[in-house]
Coordinates of C-alpha atoms and ligand atoms in Angstrom, one line a residue:
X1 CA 48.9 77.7 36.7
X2 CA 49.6 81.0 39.1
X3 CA 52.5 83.0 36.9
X4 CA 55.6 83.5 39.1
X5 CA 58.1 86.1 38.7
X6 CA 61.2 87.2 40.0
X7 CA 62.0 90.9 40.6
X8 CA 65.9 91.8 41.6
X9 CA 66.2 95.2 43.3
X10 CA 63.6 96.5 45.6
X11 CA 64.0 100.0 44.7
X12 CA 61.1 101.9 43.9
X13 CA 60.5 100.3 40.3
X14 CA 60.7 97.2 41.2
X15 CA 58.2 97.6 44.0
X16 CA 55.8 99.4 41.5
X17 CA 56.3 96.2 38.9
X18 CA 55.0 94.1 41.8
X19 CA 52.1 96.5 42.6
X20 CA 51.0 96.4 39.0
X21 CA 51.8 92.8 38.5
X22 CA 49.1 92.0 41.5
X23 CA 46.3 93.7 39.7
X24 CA 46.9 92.6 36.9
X25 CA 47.7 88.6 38.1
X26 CA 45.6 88.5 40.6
X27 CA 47.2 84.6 41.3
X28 CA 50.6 85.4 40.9
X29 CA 53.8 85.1 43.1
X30 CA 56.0 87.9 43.2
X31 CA 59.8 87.7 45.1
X32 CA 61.8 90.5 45.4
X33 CA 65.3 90.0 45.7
X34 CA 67.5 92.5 47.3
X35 CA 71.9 92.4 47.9
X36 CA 71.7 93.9 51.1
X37 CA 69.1 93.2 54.0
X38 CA 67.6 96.4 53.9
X39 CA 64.9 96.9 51.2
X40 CA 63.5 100.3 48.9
X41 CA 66.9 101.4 47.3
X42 CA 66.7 104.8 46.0
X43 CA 64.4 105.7 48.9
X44 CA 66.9 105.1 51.5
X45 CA 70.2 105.8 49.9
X46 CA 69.4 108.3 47.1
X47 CA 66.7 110.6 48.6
X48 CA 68.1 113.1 50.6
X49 CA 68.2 112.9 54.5
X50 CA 66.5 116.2 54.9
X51 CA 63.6 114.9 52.2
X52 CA 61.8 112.8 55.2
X53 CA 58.5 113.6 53.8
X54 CA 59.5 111.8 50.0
X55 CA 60.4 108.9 51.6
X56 CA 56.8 108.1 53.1
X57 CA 56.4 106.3 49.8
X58 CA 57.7 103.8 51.3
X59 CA 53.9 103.4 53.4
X60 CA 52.7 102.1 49.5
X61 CA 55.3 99.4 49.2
X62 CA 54.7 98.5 52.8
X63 CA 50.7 97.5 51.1
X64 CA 52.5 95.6 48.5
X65 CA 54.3 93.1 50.6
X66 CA 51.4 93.0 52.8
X67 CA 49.2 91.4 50.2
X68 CA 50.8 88.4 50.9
X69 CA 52.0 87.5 47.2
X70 CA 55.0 89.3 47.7
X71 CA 58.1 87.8 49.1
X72 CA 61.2 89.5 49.7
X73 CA 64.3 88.1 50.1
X74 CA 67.3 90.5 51.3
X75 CA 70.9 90.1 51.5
X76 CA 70.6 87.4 48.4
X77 CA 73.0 88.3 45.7
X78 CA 71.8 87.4 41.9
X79 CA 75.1 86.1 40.3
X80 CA 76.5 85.3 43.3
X81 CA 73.9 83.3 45.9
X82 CA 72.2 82.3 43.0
X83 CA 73.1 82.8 38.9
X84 CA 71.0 84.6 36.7
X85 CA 70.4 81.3 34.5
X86 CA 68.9 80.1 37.8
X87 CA 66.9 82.8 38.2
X88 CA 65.2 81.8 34.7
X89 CA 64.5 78.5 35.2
X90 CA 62.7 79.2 38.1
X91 CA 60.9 81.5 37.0
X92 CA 58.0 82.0 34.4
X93 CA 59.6 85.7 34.3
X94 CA 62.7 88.0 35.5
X95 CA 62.4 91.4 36.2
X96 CA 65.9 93.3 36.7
X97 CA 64.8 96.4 38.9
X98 CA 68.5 97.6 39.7
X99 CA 68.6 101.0 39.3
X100 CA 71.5 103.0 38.2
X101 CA 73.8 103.3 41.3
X102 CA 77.5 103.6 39.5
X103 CA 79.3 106.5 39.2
X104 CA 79.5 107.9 35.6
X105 CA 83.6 108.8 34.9
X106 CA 83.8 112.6 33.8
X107 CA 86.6 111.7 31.6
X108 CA 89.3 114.2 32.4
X109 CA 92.9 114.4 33.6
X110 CA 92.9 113.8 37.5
X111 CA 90.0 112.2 38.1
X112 CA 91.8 109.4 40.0
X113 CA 92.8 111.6 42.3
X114 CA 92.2 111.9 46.6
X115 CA 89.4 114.2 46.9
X116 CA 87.5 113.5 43.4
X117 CA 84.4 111.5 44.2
X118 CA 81.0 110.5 42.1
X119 CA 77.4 111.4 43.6
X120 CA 76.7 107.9 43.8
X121 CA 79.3 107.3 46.5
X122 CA 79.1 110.6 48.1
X123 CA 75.1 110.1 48.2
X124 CA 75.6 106.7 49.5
X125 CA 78.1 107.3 52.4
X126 CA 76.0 110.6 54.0
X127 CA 72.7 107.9 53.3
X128 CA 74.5 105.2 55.4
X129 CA 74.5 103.2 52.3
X130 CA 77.3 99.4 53.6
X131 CA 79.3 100.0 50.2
X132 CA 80.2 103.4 51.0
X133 CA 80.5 103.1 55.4
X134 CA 84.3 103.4 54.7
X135 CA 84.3 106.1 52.4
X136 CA 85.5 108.4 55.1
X137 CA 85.8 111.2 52.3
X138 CA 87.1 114.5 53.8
X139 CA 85.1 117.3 54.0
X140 CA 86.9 119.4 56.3
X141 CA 88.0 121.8 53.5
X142 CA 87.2 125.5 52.7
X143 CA 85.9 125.3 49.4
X144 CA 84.5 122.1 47.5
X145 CA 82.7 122.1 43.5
X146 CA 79.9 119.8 42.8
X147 CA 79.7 119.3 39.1
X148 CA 76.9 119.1 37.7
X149 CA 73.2 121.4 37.6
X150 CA 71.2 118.3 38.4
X151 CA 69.1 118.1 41.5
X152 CA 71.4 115.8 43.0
X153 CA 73.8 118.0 42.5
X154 CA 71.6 120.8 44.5
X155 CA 70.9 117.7 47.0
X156 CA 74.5 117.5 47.7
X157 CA 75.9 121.3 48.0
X158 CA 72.8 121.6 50.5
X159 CA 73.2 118.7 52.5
X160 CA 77.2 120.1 53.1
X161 CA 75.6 123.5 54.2
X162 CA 72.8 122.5 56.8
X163 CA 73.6 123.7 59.8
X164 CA 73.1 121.5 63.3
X165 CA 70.2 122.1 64.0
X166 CA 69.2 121.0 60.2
X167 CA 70.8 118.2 60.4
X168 CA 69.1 116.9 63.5
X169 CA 65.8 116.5 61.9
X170 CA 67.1 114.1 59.2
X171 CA 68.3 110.2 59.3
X172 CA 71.6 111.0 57.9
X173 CA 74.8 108.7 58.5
X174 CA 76.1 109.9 62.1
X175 CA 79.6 109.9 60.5
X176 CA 78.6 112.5 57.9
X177 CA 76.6 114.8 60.3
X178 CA 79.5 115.0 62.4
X179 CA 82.1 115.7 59.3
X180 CA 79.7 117.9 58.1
X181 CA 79.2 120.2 61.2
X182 CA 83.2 120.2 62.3
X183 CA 84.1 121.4 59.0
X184 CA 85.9 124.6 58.1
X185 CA 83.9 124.6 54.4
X186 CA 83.2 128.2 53.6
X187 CA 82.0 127.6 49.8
X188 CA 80.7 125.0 47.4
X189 CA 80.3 126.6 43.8
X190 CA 77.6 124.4 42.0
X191 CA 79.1 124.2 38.3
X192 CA 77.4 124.3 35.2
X193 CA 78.3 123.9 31.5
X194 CA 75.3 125.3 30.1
X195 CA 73.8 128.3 31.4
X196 CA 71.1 128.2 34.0
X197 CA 68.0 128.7 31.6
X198 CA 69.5 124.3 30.7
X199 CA 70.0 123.9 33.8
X200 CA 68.1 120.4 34.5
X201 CA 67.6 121.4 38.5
X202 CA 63.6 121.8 39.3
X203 CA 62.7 124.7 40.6
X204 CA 61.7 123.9 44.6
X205 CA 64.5 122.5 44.7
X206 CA 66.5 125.7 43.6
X207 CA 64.3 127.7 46.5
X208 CA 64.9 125.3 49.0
X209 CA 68.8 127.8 49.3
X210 CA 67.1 130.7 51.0
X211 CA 65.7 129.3 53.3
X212 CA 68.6 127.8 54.9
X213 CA 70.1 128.6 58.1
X214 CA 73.6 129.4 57.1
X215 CA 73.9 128.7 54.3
X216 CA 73.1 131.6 51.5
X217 CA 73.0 131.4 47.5
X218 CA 75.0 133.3 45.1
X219 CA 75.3 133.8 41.4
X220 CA 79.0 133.6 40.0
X221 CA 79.5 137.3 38.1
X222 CA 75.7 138.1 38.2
X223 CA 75.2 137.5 34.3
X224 CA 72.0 136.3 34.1
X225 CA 70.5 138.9 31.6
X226 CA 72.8 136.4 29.3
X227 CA 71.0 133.1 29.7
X228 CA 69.5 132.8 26.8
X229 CA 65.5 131.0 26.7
X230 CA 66.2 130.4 23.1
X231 CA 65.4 127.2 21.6
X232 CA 63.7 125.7 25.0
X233 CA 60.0 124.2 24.3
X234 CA 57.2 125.6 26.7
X235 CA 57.5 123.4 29.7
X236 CA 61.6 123.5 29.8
X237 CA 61.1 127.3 29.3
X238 CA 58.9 127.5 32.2
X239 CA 60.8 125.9 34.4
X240 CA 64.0 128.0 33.0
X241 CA 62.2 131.2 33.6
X242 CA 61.3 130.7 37.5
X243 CA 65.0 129.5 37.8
X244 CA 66.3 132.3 36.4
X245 CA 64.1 134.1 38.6
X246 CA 65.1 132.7 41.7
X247 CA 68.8 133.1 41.2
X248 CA 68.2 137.1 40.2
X249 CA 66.0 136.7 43.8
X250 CA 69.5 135.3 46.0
X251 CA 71.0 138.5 45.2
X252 CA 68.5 140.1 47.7
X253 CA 69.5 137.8 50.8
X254 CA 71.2 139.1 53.5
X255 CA 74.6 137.8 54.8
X256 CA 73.6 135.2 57.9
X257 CA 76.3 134.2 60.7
X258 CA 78.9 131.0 60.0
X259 CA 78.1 131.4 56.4
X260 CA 78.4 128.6 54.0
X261 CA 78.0 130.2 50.8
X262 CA 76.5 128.0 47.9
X263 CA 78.0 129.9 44.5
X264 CA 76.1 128.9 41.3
X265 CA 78.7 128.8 38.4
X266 CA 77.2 128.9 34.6
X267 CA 79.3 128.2 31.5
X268 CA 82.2 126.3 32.9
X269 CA 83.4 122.9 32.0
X270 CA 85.6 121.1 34.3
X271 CA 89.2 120.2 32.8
X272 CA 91.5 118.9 34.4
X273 CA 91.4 118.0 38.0
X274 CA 95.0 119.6 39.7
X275 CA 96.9 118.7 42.5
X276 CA 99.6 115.7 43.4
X277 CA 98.4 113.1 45.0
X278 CA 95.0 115.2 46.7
X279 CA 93.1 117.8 45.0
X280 CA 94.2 121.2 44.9
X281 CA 91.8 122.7 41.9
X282 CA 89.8 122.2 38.8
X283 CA 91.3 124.1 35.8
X284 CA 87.9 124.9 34.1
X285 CA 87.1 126.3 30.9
X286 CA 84.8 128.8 30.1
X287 CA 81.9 128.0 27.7
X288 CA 79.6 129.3 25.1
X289 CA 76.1 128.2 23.7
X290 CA 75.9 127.3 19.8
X291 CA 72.3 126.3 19.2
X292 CA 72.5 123.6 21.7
X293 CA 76.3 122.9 21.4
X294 CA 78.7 123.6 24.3
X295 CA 81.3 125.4 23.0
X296 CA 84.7 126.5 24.7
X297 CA 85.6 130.3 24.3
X298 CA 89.1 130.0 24.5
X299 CA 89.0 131.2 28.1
X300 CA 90.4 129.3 31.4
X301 CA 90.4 129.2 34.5
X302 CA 91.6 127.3 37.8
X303 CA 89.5 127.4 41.0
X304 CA 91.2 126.1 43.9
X305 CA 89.3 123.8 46.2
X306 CA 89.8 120.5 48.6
X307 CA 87.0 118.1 47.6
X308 CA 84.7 117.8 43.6
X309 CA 81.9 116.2 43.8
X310 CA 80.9 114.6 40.3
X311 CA 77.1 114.7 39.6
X312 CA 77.1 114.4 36.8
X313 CA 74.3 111.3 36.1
X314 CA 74.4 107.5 36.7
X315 CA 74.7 104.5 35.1
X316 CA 73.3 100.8 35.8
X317 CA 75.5 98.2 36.8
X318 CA 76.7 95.3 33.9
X319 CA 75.1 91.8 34.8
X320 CA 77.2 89.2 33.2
X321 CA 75.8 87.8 29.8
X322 CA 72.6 90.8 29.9
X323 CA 73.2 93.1 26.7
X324 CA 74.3 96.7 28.3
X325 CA 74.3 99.9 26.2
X326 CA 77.3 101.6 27.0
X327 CA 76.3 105.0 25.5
X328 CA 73.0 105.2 27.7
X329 CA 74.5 103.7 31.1
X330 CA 71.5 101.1 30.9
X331 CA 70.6 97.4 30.2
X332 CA 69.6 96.8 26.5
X333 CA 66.7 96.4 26.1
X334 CA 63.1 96.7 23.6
X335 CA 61.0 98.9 25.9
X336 CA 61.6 96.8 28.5
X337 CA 62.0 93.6 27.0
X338 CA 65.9 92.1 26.9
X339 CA 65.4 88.5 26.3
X340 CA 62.1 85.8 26.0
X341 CA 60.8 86.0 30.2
X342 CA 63.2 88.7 30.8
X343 CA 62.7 92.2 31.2
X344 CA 64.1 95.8 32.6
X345 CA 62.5 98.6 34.5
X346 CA 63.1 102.1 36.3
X347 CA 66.4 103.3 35.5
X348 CA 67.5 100.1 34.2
X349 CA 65.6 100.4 31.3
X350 CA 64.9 104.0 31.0
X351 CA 68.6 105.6 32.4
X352 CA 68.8 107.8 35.3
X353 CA 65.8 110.3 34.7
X354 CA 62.9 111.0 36.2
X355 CA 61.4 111.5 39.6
X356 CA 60.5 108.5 42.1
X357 CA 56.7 108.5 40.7
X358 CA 58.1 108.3 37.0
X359 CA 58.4 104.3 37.7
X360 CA 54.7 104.1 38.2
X361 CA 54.6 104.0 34.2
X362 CA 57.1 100.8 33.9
X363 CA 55.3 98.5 36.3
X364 CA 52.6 99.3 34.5
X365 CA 53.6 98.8 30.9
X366 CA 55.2 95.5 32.0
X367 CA 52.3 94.3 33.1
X368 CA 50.8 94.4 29.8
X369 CA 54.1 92.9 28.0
X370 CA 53.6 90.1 30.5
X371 CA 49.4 89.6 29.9
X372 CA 50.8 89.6 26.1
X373 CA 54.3 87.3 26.5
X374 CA 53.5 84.6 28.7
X375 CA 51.6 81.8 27.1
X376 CA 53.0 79.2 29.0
X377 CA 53.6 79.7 32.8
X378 CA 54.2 77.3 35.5
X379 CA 57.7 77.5 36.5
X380 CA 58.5 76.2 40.3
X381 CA 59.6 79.7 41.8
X382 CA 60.0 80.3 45.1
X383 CA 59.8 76.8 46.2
X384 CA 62.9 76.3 44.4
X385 CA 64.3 79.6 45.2
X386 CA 64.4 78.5 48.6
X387 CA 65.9 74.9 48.0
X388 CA 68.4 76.4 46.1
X389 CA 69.4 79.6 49.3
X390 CA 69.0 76.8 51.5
X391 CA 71.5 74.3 50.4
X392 CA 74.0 77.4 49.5
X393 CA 73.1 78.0 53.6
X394 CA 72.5 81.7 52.3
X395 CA 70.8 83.6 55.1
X396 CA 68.1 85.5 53.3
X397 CA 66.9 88.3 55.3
X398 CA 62.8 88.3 54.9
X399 CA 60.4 91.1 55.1
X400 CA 59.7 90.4 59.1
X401 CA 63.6 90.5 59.5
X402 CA 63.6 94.0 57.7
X403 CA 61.2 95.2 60.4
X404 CA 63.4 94.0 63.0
X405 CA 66.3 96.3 61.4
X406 CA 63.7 99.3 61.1
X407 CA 61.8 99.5 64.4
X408 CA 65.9 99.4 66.0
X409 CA 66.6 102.3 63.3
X410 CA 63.6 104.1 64.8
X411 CA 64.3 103.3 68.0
X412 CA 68.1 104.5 68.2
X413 CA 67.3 107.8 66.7
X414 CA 67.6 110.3 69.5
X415 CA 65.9 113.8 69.5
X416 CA 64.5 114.8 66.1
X417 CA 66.3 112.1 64.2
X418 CA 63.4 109.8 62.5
X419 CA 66.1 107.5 62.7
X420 CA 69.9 106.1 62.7
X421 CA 70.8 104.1 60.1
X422 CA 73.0 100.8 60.6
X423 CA 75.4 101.4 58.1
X424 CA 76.9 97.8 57.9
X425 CA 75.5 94.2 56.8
X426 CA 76.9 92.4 59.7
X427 CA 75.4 94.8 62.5
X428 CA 71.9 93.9 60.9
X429 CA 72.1 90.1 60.5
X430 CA 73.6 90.1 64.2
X431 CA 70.4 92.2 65.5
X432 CA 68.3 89.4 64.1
X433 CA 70.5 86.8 64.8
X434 CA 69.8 88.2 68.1
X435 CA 66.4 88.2 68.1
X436 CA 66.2 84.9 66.9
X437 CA 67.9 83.5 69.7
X438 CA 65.8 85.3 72.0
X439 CA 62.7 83.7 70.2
X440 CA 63.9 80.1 70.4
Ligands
NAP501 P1 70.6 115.0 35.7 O1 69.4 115.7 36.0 O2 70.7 114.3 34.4 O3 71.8 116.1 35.7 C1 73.1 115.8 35.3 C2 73.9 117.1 35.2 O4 75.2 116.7 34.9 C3 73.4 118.0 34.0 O5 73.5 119.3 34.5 C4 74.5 117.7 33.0 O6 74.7 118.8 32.1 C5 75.7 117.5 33.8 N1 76.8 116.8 33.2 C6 76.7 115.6 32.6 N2 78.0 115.3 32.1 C7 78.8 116.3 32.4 C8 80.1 116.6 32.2 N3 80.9 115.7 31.5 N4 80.7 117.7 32.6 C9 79.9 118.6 33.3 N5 78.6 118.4 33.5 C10 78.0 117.3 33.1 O7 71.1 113.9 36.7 P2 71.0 113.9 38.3 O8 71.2 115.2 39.0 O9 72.0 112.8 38.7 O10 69.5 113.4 38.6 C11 69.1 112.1 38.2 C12 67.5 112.1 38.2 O11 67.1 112.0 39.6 C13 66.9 113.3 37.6 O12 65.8 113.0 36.9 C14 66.6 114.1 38.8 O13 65.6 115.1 38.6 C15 66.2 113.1 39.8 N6 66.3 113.6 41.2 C16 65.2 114.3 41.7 C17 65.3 114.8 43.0 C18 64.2 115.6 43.5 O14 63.1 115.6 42.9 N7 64.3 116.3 44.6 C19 66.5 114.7 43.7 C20 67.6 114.0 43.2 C21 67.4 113.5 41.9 P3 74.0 118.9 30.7 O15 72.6 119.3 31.0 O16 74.8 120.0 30.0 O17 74.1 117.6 30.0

């Protein structure tokens, strides 16, 4: 009996559990469901659009699917074109590879406010993610904060910095490249709680600000003699020690024309968001180490601004009757496991840490929970998958279809641009309904 197993998100762990799940079933049949058409999540809407060279990953997945075992099936949404109960009886196995795309809430007074937006929206609009095509946040202000010292929040003060001729070499949304350049912005302070030795930014990614065009790196009151290394084991002290080093470096740069200024702001946690109806400020409040313990020093502050930007982590999305662990923003589950033929990976079981490669690890380990679970296999699979899209006249987009979308991507993108993006469902399924016309 061949094993078959369902994966739902094609993000980068769920394409690693199919690449471990071949070696390691050599008979097996793997489908990879995806909500929209477009396959390799993360890839394509979280990477950033200046990071072309990360995103060559994608060349390893392209292997996976090209095996022949692996099936994908876009624009097919799990509770919706087919239940998650159906999923299992299909299935010997279920593997929920959907990453952790929702916004966390930072909690504080304002947040609901016009101009307060999380990283997983902001990400997704300037990533021509469909959710987030009407977005339409606006940028055109002089000063916007990004909360958080992340490296998406670095991803997201320096995507609002590059300058034209930056921009041109990446596949970001059109929308966003043009909001982006037309913009008065003059500022975007980077805002930390901690101090910049706990900062959780990697260092390249810190370097990457002098070398941009226009846009140049500052520290906030030029305090760093008083980040303190204490308590930090080697290789968080390492990387503490070259970040400290870099910011004492920015104060060297020299002043560059159309300035966008990137300020990095230690020791200030946000507290209320201010304004009416649209943001005005972010009343902060200055903060203190104890041991590890953020403590407030009794000291405020309110820095006006048009636009926040929360980065402040991610959380996975609830699946109706699948345990979720509200403190960690993940599924529950026992190092993968959740239930009997039903398992997490990636950020789903994990939570939002790690780099693309870190996923590597899950596939693998679920591999082994799946050599040791499944005793009994033989479940129909994608034959019934199929009968079941078909008679729900579900238009499943397949991998071929995908490379429809992608050679038009390429093909639209003009000068340096690797490629434009559509940024909505039906402009995709009406290229291949299209095509298929022009086939038949
Ligand atoms: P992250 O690395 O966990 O950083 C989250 C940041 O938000 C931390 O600085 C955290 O501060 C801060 N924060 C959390 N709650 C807060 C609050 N209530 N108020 C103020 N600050 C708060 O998460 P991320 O930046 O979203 O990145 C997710 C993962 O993707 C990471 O593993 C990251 O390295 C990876 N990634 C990698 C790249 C790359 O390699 N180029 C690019 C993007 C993302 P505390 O530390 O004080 O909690």
């Amino acid at each position: 009996m061949r094993l078959s197993v369902a994966i739902v998100g094609s993000g980068p762990s769920g394409f690693y559990a199919a690449e471990s799940l071949l070696s390691a079933f050599p008979d097996c049949e793997i489908d990879i469901l995806e909500r929209l058409p477009t396959p390799f999540g993360l890839v394509r809407f979280g990477v950033a659009p200046d990071h072309q060279s990360v995103k060559r990953v994608t060349e390893g997945y392209e292997k996976t699917v090209s095996s022949g075992r692996v099936h994908y099936y876009g624009n097919v949404e799990v509770g919706c074109d087919v239940t998650m109960a159906e999923l299992r009886d299909c299935y010997d196995a279920v593997v929920l590879a959907v990453g952790a795309p929702r916004d966390r809430p930072i909690g504080i007074p304002g947040e609901d406010k016009r101009g307060i937006l999380g990283s997983a929206a902001f990400v997704g609009w300037y990533n021509g993610h469909p959710d987030f095509a009407n977005l339409h946040p606006n940028i055109d202000v002089e000063r916007a904060i990004v909360v958080g010292n992340g490296n998406v929040a670095l991803d997201i003060a320096r995507i609002l910095v590059l300058s034209p001729n930056e921009l041109a070499a990446t596949d970001i949304a059109e929308e966003a490249a043009d909001a982006i350049t037309r913009s008065k912005l003059r500022e975007v302070i980077v805002l930390g709680r901690r101090g910049a030795a706990q900062a959780r930014f990697t260092n390249p990614e810190l370097r990457a600000f002098a070398r941009l065009d226009r846009g140049i790196p500052c520290v906030e009151g030029d305090n760093l003699s008083e980040h303190t290394l204490e308590g930090l084991s080697e290789k968080p002290r390492r990387q503490a020690e070259r970040n400290l080093e870099t910011l004492r470096s920015f104060a060297e740069l020299k002043e560059k024309t159309a300035t966008r200024r990137i300020t990095f702001r230690f020791f200030a946690r946000p507290l209320e968001v201010l304004g009416g109806e649209s943001v005005t400020g972010l009343r902060v409040a200055q903060t203190r180490l104890e041991g590890s313990r953020v403590v407030e020093t009794g000291t405020q502050e309110d820095l006006s601004c048009g636009l926040v930007i929360k980065a402040i982590g991610y959380r996975s999305p609830r699946i109706p009757g699948i345990p979720f662990d509200a403190a960690r923003g993940r599924l529950r589950n026992r190092d993968g496991r959740i239930a009997p033929g039903l398992y997490a990976v990636g950020w789903a079981k994990r939570g939002p840490s790690g780099v693309i490669g870190t996923n590597k690890a899950d596939g693998k380990a679920l591999a082994e929970q799946l050599r040791d679970d499944m005793k009994t296999q033989g479940k129909p699979g994608r034959k019934a998958l199929e009968a079941r899209l078909t008679a729900r006249q579900v238009r499943w987009v397949t991998y071929r279809d995908w490379r429809l979308i992608d050679e038009a991507e390429i093909a639209a993108g003009q000068g340096d641009h690797p490629r434009r993006k559509f940024v909505s469902v039906a402009d995709m399924l009406a290229l291949l309904d299209r095509a298929q016309e022009n086939t038949t």
